[in-house]
Amino acid sequence: MKDSKLKTCTRCLMDRTATDIKFDTNDICNFCTDYLIKTEKLKKSKDALFNIDKLVEKIKKDGIGKEYDCIVGVSGGVDSSFTLFKVKELGLRPLAVHLDNGWNSETAVSNIKNLVTKLNVDLYTHVIDWNENKEMQLAFFKANVVDIEMIMDNAQAALNFKMAKKYNLHYILSGSNTATEGIIAPKSWVHYKFDVRNIKDIVSKFSSIKIKTHPLISTLDYILLTKIYKIKWEYFLDYLDYNKSEALAVLVNAINYKPYEHKHYESVFTRFYQGYILPNKFNIDKRKMHLSMLILNNEITRDEGIKIINKNPYSDSELLRRDKEFVQKKLGITDSEFEKYISSKEVTHENYKSEVILLNSLLKIKSIFKKNIQF
């Protein structure tokens, strides 16, 4: 819920719950200013760096003689679903890759099934070891860190790279994009996603589980895969004039796609994490960031965004009750344990071992030698 006492950007919806926010003399924040600079640069570089015809030509050439020519990770969300739709429309031969972590909503399952069936695309689904995943998530609860989702974000990236390497493919076409994800999340809202050392340290401190099969990708793994194996992670939608509302309309019409109330709500856990845990434990409402980008893209007005923010992230109280009950039961958390967790003080990721120092050192080397290492 929006706190009317918080200083809020006059152009977007970001406010002082983002601890690293800065305002200019017109009370416009650094987040939307940086975003607009980024999107403007993207528009100017469309022909030179983001030419879709050249990209498709390179992928087709690289895929000659191979079963597939690219990897597309699909979650059931709009961005990844539209990516697969357009990739197929452009004549590419993708392998759709999905990570089933046990939290898919029924709508997500239906959307993915309709998508790959209508497009006649092969789908590889990796079903994660539930006991490992459960213990890892519980460890992050016990650690009281903010980015519980980094476990799954890391695993999804790891799986896509693994499948690209397996089939000797050099292109992962991601639904990640500047239009709907170009605002860099405040440092206090997330943690560095490739920080496997952080994941392992938290799990080792709060669980007896040994991570054996859970997909993981570290900073050095990423460098090896991108620089030695030459696998490119392409923000595919940046090559298009991507408009989320228009993409959604296409998917609804073409594959009978069912939309979600908010971004990333295709996962029951993510829905509960973003809709309840983040606002109630960490005073974070990610809708501010997601809606701000829609405002800046002129897909909604700022007033419309404010109306949404002033509503509960769960418009359906019964759905909230069911999600809370489901998450607690699936993870084996009692009501008293959950309430204790919600009221416990946050502990930063920096309190645990981390690869951030390594990352910063590599970025410094990058700036010195001007090498194209992307993180």
GROMACS .gro file of C-alpha atoms in nm:
model
  375
    1MET     CA    1   0.000   0.000   0.000
    2LYS     CA    2   0.116   0.353  -0.075
    3ASP     CA    3   0.217   0.570   0.224
    4SER     CA    4   0.099   0.924   0.151
    5LYS     CA    5   0.365   1.064   0.386
    6LEU     CA    6   0.650   0.932   0.173
    7LYS     CA    7   0.814   1.171  -0.071
    8THR     CA    8   0.726   1.040  -0.416
    9CYS     CA    9   0.859   1.121  -0.761
   10THR     CA   10   0.634   1.364  -0.950
   11ARG     CA   11   0.682   1.174  -1.277
   12CYS     CA   12   0.668   0.807  -1.171
   13LEU     CA   13   0.569   0.616  -0.855
   14MET     CA   14   0.908   0.555  -0.694
   15ASP     CA   15   0.943   0.692  -0.342
   16ARG     CA   16   1.165   0.691  -0.035
   17THR     CA   17   1.102   0.323   0.035
   18ALA     CA   18   1.386   0.296  -0.219
   19THR     CA   19   1.672   0.396   0.009
   20ASP     CA   20   1.900   0.502  -0.279
   21ILE     CA   21   1.645   0.734  -0.442
   22LYS     CA   22   1.749   1.090  -0.528
   23PHE     CA   23   1.531   1.382  -0.635
   24ASP     CA   24   1.614   1.683  -0.854
   25THR     CA   25   1.477   2.034  -0.800
   26ASN     CA   26   1.149   1.932  -0.964
   27ASP     CA   27   1.114   1.627  -0.736
   28ILE     CA   28   1.181   1.392  -1.028
   29CYS     CA   29   1.374   1.083  -0.922
   30ASN     CA   30   1.694   0.925  -1.048
   31PHE     CA   31   1.519   0.596  -1.127
   32CYS     CA   32   1.289   0.729  -1.398
   33THR     CA   33   1.552   0.976  -1.525
   34ASP     CA   34   1.802   0.692  -1.574
   35TYR     CA   35   1.530   0.480  -1.732
   36LEU     CA   36   1.438   0.745  -1.989
   37ILE     CA   37   1.804   0.800  -2.076
   38LYS     CA   38   1.841   0.426  -2.126
   39THR     CA   39   1.530   0.393  -2.345
   40GLU     CA   40   1.633   0.692  -2.554
   41LYS     CA   41   1.977   0.540  -2.616
   42LEU     CA   42   1.804   0.214  -2.711
   43LYS     CA   43   1.587   0.393  -2.970
   44LYS     CA   44   1.892   0.558  -3.125
   45SER     CA   45   2.086   0.231  -3.142
   46LYS     CA   46   1.809   0.021  -3.301
   47ASP     CA   47   1.968   0.009  -3.646
   48ALA     CA   48   2.328  -0.025  -3.532
   49LEU     CA   49   2.307  -0.259  -3.233
   50PHE     CA   50   1.952  -0.389  -3.219
   51ASN     CA   51   1.864  -0.474  -3.576
   52ILE     CA   52   1.620  -0.765  -3.563
   53ASP     CA   53   1.683  -0.882  -3.919
   54LYS     CA   54   2.058  -0.905  -3.860
   55LEU     CA   55   2.005  -1.092  -3.534
   56VAL     CA   56   1.770  -1.346  -3.694
   57GLU     CA   57   2.015  -1.397  -3.981
   58LYS     CA   58   2.302  -1.465  -3.739
   59ILE     CA   59   2.096  -1.708  -3.533
   60LYS     CA   60   1.978  -1.900  -3.840
   61LYS     CA   61   2.334  -1.922  -3.973
   62ASP     CA   62   2.467  -2.044  -3.638
   63GLY     CA   63   2.188  -2.303  -3.616
   64ILE     CA   64   2.257  -2.474  -3.950
   65GLY     CA   65   2.277  -2.849  -3.896
   66LYS     CA   66   2.149  -2.826  -3.538
   67GLU     CA   67   1.821  -2.950  -3.396
   68TYR     CA   68   1.741  -2.600  -3.266
   69ASP     CA   69   1.894  -2.260  -3.325
   70CYS     CA   70   1.816  -2.083  -2.997
   71ILE     CA   71   1.689  -2.119  -2.641
   72VAL     CA   72   1.384  -1.931  -2.512
   73GLY     CA   73   1.310  -1.955  -2.141
   74VAL     CA   74   0.937  -1.946  -2.068
   75SER     CA   75   0.769  -1.881  -1.735
   76GLY     CA   76   0.413  -1.829  -1.856
   77GLY     CA   77   0.444  -1.452  -1.811
   78VAL     CA   78   0.368  -1.202  -2.087
   79ASP     CA   79   0.728  -1.107  -2.170
   80SER     CA   80   0.866  -1.459  -2.212
   81SER     CA   81   0.550  -1.582  -2.385
   82PHE     CA   82   0.557  -1.299  -2.639
   83THR     CA   83   0.927  -1.361  -2.695
   84LEU     CA   84   0.857  -1.722  -2.792
   85PHE     CA   85   0.564  -1.612  -3.010
   86LYS     CA   86   0.775  -1.359  -3.204
   87VAL     CA   87   1.078  -1.589  -3.229
   88LYS     CA   88   0.863  -1.853  -3.394
   89GLU     CA   89   0.694  -1.594  -3.615
   90LEU     CA   90   1.036  -1.483  -3.741
   91GLY     CA   91   1.114  -1.835  -3.860
   92LEU     CA   92   1.357  -1.941  -3.587
   93ARG     CA   93   1.367  -2.292  -3.438
   94PRO     CA   94   1.362  -2.242  -3.061
   95LEU     CA   95   1.374  -2.492  -2.778
   96ALA     CA   96   1.144  -2.360  -2.506
   97VAL     CA   97   1.289  -2.417  -2.159
   98HIS     CA   98   1.085  -2.406  -1.841
   99LEU     CA   99   1.188  -2.447  -1.478
  100ASP     CA  100   0.914  -2.609  -1.270
  101ASN     CA  101   0.990  -2.526  -0.908
  102GLY     CA  102   0.659  -2.649  -0.771
  103TRP     CA  103   0.499  -2.304  -0.752
  104ASN     CA  104   0.334  -2.268  -1.096
  105SER     CA  105  -0.018  -2.130  -1.087
  106GLU     CA  106  -0.284  -2.320  -1.281
  107THR     CA  107  -0.305  -2.024  -1.518
  108ALA     CA  108   0.069  -2.040  -1.589
  109VAL     CA  109   0.052  -2.413  -1.665
  110SER     CA  110  -0.238  -2.354  -1.903
  111ASN     CA  111  -0.067  -2.059  -2.074
  112ILE     CA  112   0.255  -2.252  -2.135
  113LYS     CA  113   0.068  -2.554  -2.268
  114ASN     CA  114  -0.139  -2.341  -2.507
  115LEU     CA  115   0.170  -2.150  -2.616
  116VAL     CA  116   0.392  -2.443  -2.712
  117THR     CA  117   0.099  -2.639  -2.861
  118LYS     CA  118  -0.026  -2.358  -3.084
  119LEU     CA  119   0.328  -2.268  -3.191
  120ASN     CA  120   0.435  -2.632  -3.235
  121VAL     CA  121   0.750  -2.575  -3.029
  122ASP     CA  122   0.943  -2.838  -2.832
  123LEU     CA  123   0.937  -2.774  -2.458
  124TYR     CA  124   1.197  -2.894  -2.210
  125THR     CA  125   1.075  -2.875  -1.850
  126HIS     CA  126   1.318  -2.923  -1.565
  127VAL     CA  127   1.130  -3.033  -1.253
  128ILE     CA  128   1.336  -2.918  -0.960
  129ASP     CA  129   1.406  -3.145  -0.664
  130TRP     CA  130   1.137  -3.023  -0.426
  131ASN     CA  131   1.316  -3.120  -0.104
  132GLU     CA  132   1.627  -2.924  -0.203
  133ASN     CA  133   1.424  -2.626  -0.316
  134LYS     CA  134   1.209  -2.630  -0.003
  135GLU     CA  135   1.510  -2.639   0.229
  136MET     CA  136   1.682  -2.361   0.036
  137GLN     CA  137   1.376  -2.137   0.052
  138LEU     CA  138   1.332  -2.209   0.424
  139ALA     CA  139   1.698  -2.117   0.480
  140PHE     CA  140   1.637  -1.779   0.317
  141PHE     CA  141   1.332  -1.727   0.541
  142LYS     CA  142   1.543  -1.806   0.847
  143ALA     CA  143   1.820  -1.576   0.726
  144ASN     CA  144   1.569  -1.285   0.704
  145VAL     CA  145   1.719  -1.160   0.378
  146VAL     CA  146   1.509  -0.972   0.127
  147ASP     CA  147   1.579  -1.154  -0.201
  148ILE     CA  148   1.427  -1.499  -0.153
  149GLU     CA  149   1.361  -1.505  -0.526
  150MET     CA  150   1.731  -1.495  -0.614
  151ILE     CA  151   1.735  -1.874  -0.564
  152MET     CA  152   1.492  -1.920  -0.851
  153ASP     CA  153   1.623  -1.634  -1.067
  154ASN     CA  154   1.968  -1.790  -1.049
  155ALA     CA  155   1.833  -2.138  -1.124
  156GLN     CA  156   1.641  -2.017  -1.430
  157ALA     CA  157   1.952  -1.855  -1.576
  158ALA     CA  158   2.159  -2.164  -1.495
  159LEU     CA  159   1.911  -2.393  -1.669
  160ASN     CA  160   1.896  -2.181  -1.986
  161PHE     CA  161   2.276  -2.174  -2.013
  162LYS     CA  162   2.295  -2.548  -1.942
  163MET     CA  163   2.055  -2.627  -2.226
  164ALA     CA  164   2.232  -2.388  -2.464
  165LYS     CA  165   2.562  -2.561  -2.390
  166LYS     CA  166   2.406  -2.908  -2.427
  167TYR     CA  167   2.276  -2.834  -2.778
  168ASN     CA  168   2.579  -2.622  -2.877
  169LEU     CA  169   2.362  -2.313  -2.919
  170HIS     CA  170   2.499  -1.961  -2.891
  171TYR     CA  171   2.179  -1.762  -2.841
  172ILE     CA  172   1.948  -1.744  -2.542
  173LEU     CA  173   1.660  -1.513  -2.634
  174SER     CA  174   1.526  -1.373  -2.311
  175GLY     CA  175   1.199  -1.199  -2.231
  176SER     CA  176   1.402  -0.959  -2.017
  177ASN     CA  177   1.373  -0.613  -2.168
  178THR     CA  178   1.428  -0.243  -2.115
  179ALA     CA  179   1.064  -0.141  -2.168
  180THR     CA  180   0.917  -0.328  -1.870
  181GLU     CA  181   1.234  -0.401  -1.669
  182GLY     CA  182   1.464  -0.109  -1.747
  183ILE     CA  183   1.436   0.058  -1.409
  184ILE     CA  184   1.720  -0.085  -1.205
  185ALA     CA  185   1.575  -0.219  -0.881
  186PRO     CA  186   1.684  -0.027  -0.570
  187LYS     CA  187   1.983  -0.189  -0.399
  188SER     CA  188   1.778  -0.252  -0.085
  189TRP     CA  189   1.511  -0.444  -0.280
  190VAL     CA  190   1.720  -0.716  -0.444
  191HIS     CA  191   2.058  -0.886  -0.437
  192TYR     CA  192   2.309  -0.976  -0.709
  193LYS     CA  193   2.149  -1.274  -0.882
  194PHE     CA  194   2.466  -1.470  -0.967
  195ASP     CA  195   2.589  -1.468  -0.608
  196VAL     CA  196   2.611  -1.845  -0.561
  197ARG     CA  197   2.846  -1.799  -0.268
  198ASN     CA  198   2.573  -1.604  -0.090
  199ILE     CA  199   2.317  -1.875  -0.165
  200LYS     CA  200   2.543  -2.155  -0.043
  201ASP     CA  201   2.645  -1.973   0.274
  202ILE     CA  202   2.286  -1.898   0.374
  203VAL     CA  203   2.178  -2.256   0.301
  204SER     CA  204   2.471  -2.401   0.496
  205LYS     CA  205   2.398  -2.181   0.798
  206PHE     CA  206   2.026  -2.251   0.818
  207SER     CA  207   1.983  -2.598   0.671
  208SER     CA  208   2.150  -2.938   0.673
  209ILE     CA  209   2.061  -2.999   0.308
  210LYS     CA  210   2.341  -3.060   0.060
  211ILE     CA  211   2.278  -2.888  -0.274
  212LYS     CA  212   2.323  -3.165  -0.531
  213THR     CA  213   2.085  -3.112  -0.822
  214HIS     CA  214   1.956  -2.755  -0.790
  215PRO     CA  215   2.071  -2.551  -1.096
  216LEU     CA  216   2.322  -2.280  -1.000
  217ILE     CA  217   2.534  -2.034  -1.194
  218SER     CA  218   2.812  -1.829  -1.036
  219THR     CA  219   2.990  -1.517  -1.160
  220LEU     CA  220   3.281  -1.722  -1.294
  221ASP     CA  221   3.040  -1.973  -1.453
  222TYR     CA  222   2.874  -1.684  -1.636
  223ILE     CA  223   3.205  -1.553  -1.765
  224LEU     CA  224   3.308  -1.901  -1.880
  225LEU     CA  225   2.980  -1.962  -2.062
  226THR     CA  226   2.967  -1.621  -2.231
  227LYS     CA  227   3.335  -1.570  -2.307
  228ILE     CA  228   3.466  -1.921  -2.370
  229TYR     CA  229   3.153  -2.098  -2.497
  230LYS     CA  230   3.033  -1.774  -2.664
  231ILE     CA  231   2.673  -1.807  -2.546
  232LYS     CA  232   2.490  -1.476  -2.579
  233TRP     CA  233   2.204  -1.375  -2.350
  234GLU     CA  234   2.001  -1.146  -2.573
  235TYR     CA  235   1.731  -0.910  -2.448
  236PHE     CA  236   1.522  -1.009  -2.748
  237LEU     CA  237   1.233  -0.770  -2.690
  238ASP     CA  238   1.474  -0.475  -2.706
  239TYR     CA  239   1.500  -0.550  -3.079
  240LEU     CA  240   1.129  -0.475  -3.114
  241ASP     CA  241   0.915  -0.172  -3.038
  242TYR     CA  242   0.781  -0.360  -2.741
  243ASN     CA  243   0.455  -0.253  -2.584
  244LYS     CA  244   0.329  -0.485  -2.312
  245SER     CA  245  -0.039  -0.404  -2.357
  246GLU     CA  246  -0.019  -0.471  -2.730
  247ALA     CA  247   0.177  -0.793  -2.670
  248LEU     CA  248  -0.086  -0.913  -2.426
  249ALA     CA  249  -0.363  -0.847  -2.678
  250VAL     CA  250  -0.175  -1.051  -2.941
  251LEU     CA  251  -0.129  -1.344  -2.702
  252VAL     CA  252  -0.492  -1.339  -2.589
  253ASN     CA  253  -0.609  -1.350  -2.949
  254ALA     CA  254  -0.354  -1.600  -3.081
  255ILE     CA  255  -0.325  -1.859  -2.803
  256ASN     CA  256  -0.613  -1.781  -2.566
  257TYR     CA  257  -0.363  -1.642  -2.316
  258LYS     CA  258  -0.497  -1.567  -1.966
  259PRO     CA  259  -0.347  -1.252  -1.806
  260TYR     CA  260  -0.234  -1.208  -1.444
  261GLU     CA  261  -0.319  -0.923  -1.211
  262HIS     CA  262   0.041  -0.805  -1.174
  263LYS     CA  263   0.387  -0.874  -1.317
  264HIS     CA  264   0.538  -1.212  -1.214
  265TYR     CA  265   0.212  -1.339  -1.068
  266GLU     CA  266   0.236  -1.654  -1.280
  267SER     CA  267   0.406  -1.813  -0.976
  268VAL     CA  268   0.202  -1.865  -0.658
  269PHE     CA  269   0.508  -1.811  -0.442
  270THR     CA  270   0.616  -1.497  -0.631
  271ARG     CA  271   0.262  -1.364  -0.606
  272PHE     CA  272   0.264  -1.415  -0.230
  273TYR     CA  273   0.621  -1.290  -0.194
  274GLN     CA  274   0.556  -0.968  -0.389
  275GLY     CA  275   0.199  -0.921  -0.275
  276TYR     CA  276   0.238  -0.994   0.095
  277ILE     CA  277   0.588  -1.071   0.225
  278LEU     CA  278   0.770  -0.776   0.068
  279PRO     CA  279   0.513  -0.511   0.170
  280ASN     CA  280   0.456  -0.647   0.521
  281LYS     CA  281   0.808  -0.748   0.623
  282PHE     CA  282   1.035  -0.526   0.414
  283ASN     CA  283   0.806  -0.229   0.331
  284ILE     CA  284   0.865  -0.288  -0.040
  285ASP     CA  285   0.599  -0.268  -0.310
  286LYS     CA  286   0.748  -0.374  -0.642
  287ARG     CA  287   0.438  -0.253  -0.822
  288LYS     CA  288   0.581   0.098  -0.786
  289MET     CA  289   0.868   0.001  -1.012
  290HIS     CA  290   0.664  -0.208  -1.257
  291LEU     CA  291   0.388   0.050  -1.294
  292SER     CA  292   0.637   0.336  -1.324
  293MET     CA  293   0.772   0.184  -1.644
  294LEU     CA  294   0.422   0.156  -1.788
  295ILE     CA  295   0.366   0.522  -1.700
  296LEU     CA  296   0.692   0.627  -1.865
  297ASN     CA  297   0.597   0.423  -2.174
  298ASN     CA  298   0.259   0.598  -2.186
  299GLU     CA  299   0.075   0.267  -2.144
  300ILE     CA  300  -0.106   0.400  -1.836
  301THR     CA  301  -0.131   0.746  -1.678
  302ARG     CA  302   0.032   0.834  -1.349
  303ASP     CA  303  -0.314   0.882  -1.194
  304GLU     CA  304  -0.410   0.531  -1.303
  305GLY     CA  305  -0.091   0.400  -1.148
  306ILE     CA  306  -0.163   0.578  -0.821
  307LYS     CA  307  -0.509   0.424  -0.807
  308ILE     CA  308  -0.358   0.077  -0.848
  309ILE     CA  309  -0.089   0.141  -0.585
  310ASN     CA  310  -0.351   0.259  -0.336
  311LYS     CA  311  -0.520  -0.078  -0.361
  312ASN     CA  312  -0.403  -0.390  -0.183
  313PRO     CA  313  -0.163  -0.603  -0.396
  314TYR     CA  314  -0.420  -0.876  -0.340
  315SER     CA  315  -0.748  -0.745  -0.478
  316ASP     CA  316  -0.907  -1.076  -0.371
  317SER     CA  317  -0.884  -1.138   0.006
  318GLU     CA  318  -0.989  -1.499  -0.044
  319LEU     CA  319  -0.702  -1.554  -0.287
  320LEU     CA  320  -0.463  -1.410  -0.028
  321ARG     CA  321  -0.598  -1.648   0.234
  322ARG     CA  322  -0.556  -1.945   0.001
  323ASP     CA  323  -0.206  -1.842  -0.108
  324LYS     CA  324  -0.090  -1.789   0.250
  325GLU     CA  325  -0.229  -2.124   0.354
  326PHE     CA  326  -0.078  -2.297   0.050
  327VAL     CA  327   0.271  -2.145   0.093
  328GLN     CA  328   0.284  -2.222   0.465
  329LYS     CA  329   0.162  -2.578   0.416
  330LYS     CA  330   0.396  -2.648   0.125
  331LEU     CA  331   0.696  -2.515   0.316
  332GLY     CA  332   0.586  -2.659   0.651
  333ILE     CA  333   0.561  -2.324   0.830
  334THR     CA  334   0.313  -2.285   1.117
  335ASP     CA  335   0.108  -1.969   1.173
  336SER     CA  336   0.318  -1.869   1.473
  337GLU     CA  337   0.644  -1.931   1.285
  338PHE     CA  338   0.524  -1.722   0.994
  339GLU     CA  339   0.412  -1.433   1.213
  340LYS     CA  340   0.748  -1.442   1.393
  341TYR     CA  341   0.920  -1.429   1.055
  342ILE     CA  342   0.714  -1.130   0.937
  343SER     CA  343   0.793  -0.937   1.255
  344SER     CA  344   1.164  -1.027   1.262
  345LYS     CA  345   1.420  -0.764   1.164
  346GLU     CA  346   1.569  -0.778   0.817
  347VAL     CA  347   1.926  -0.902   0.782
  348THR     CA  348   2.113  -0.783   0.473
  349HIS     CA  349   2.270  -1.024   0.228
  350GLU     CA  350   2.605  -0.860   0.305
  351ASN     CA  351   2.597  -1.035   0.645
  352TYR     CA  352   2.672  -1.359   0.459
  353LYS     CA  353   2.955  -1.463   0.229
  354SER     CA  354   2.927  -1.309  -0.114
  355GLU     CA  355   3.070  -1.281  -0.466
  356VAL     CA  356   3.002  -0.907  -0.478
  357ILE     CA  357   3.367  -0.823  -0.405
  358LEU     CA  358   3.470  -1.046  -0.696
  359LEU     CA  359   3.206  -0.882  -0.916
  360ASN     CA  360   3.325  -0.532  -0.829
  361SER     CA  361   3.686  -0.631  -0.901
  362LEU     CA  362   3.587  -0.771  -1.240
  363LEU     CA  363   3.387  -0.459  -1.322
  364LYS     CA  364   3.690  -0.248  -1.233
  365ILE     CA  365   3.904  -0.460  -1.466
  366LYS     CA  366   3.636  -0.421  -1.732
  367SER     CA  367   3.644  -0.044  -1.703
  368ILE     CA  368   4.024  -0.043  -1.726
  369PHE     CA  369   4.048  -0.267  -2.029
  370LYS     CA  370   3.708  -0.171  -2.175
  371LYS     CA  371   3.610  -0.530  -2.234
  372ASN     CA  372   3.249  -0.623  -2.300
  373ILE     CA  373   3.170  -0.832  -1.991
  374GLN     CA  374   2.800  -0.795  -1.914
  375PHE     CA  375   2.649  -0.863  -1.575
   0.00000   0.00000   0.00000
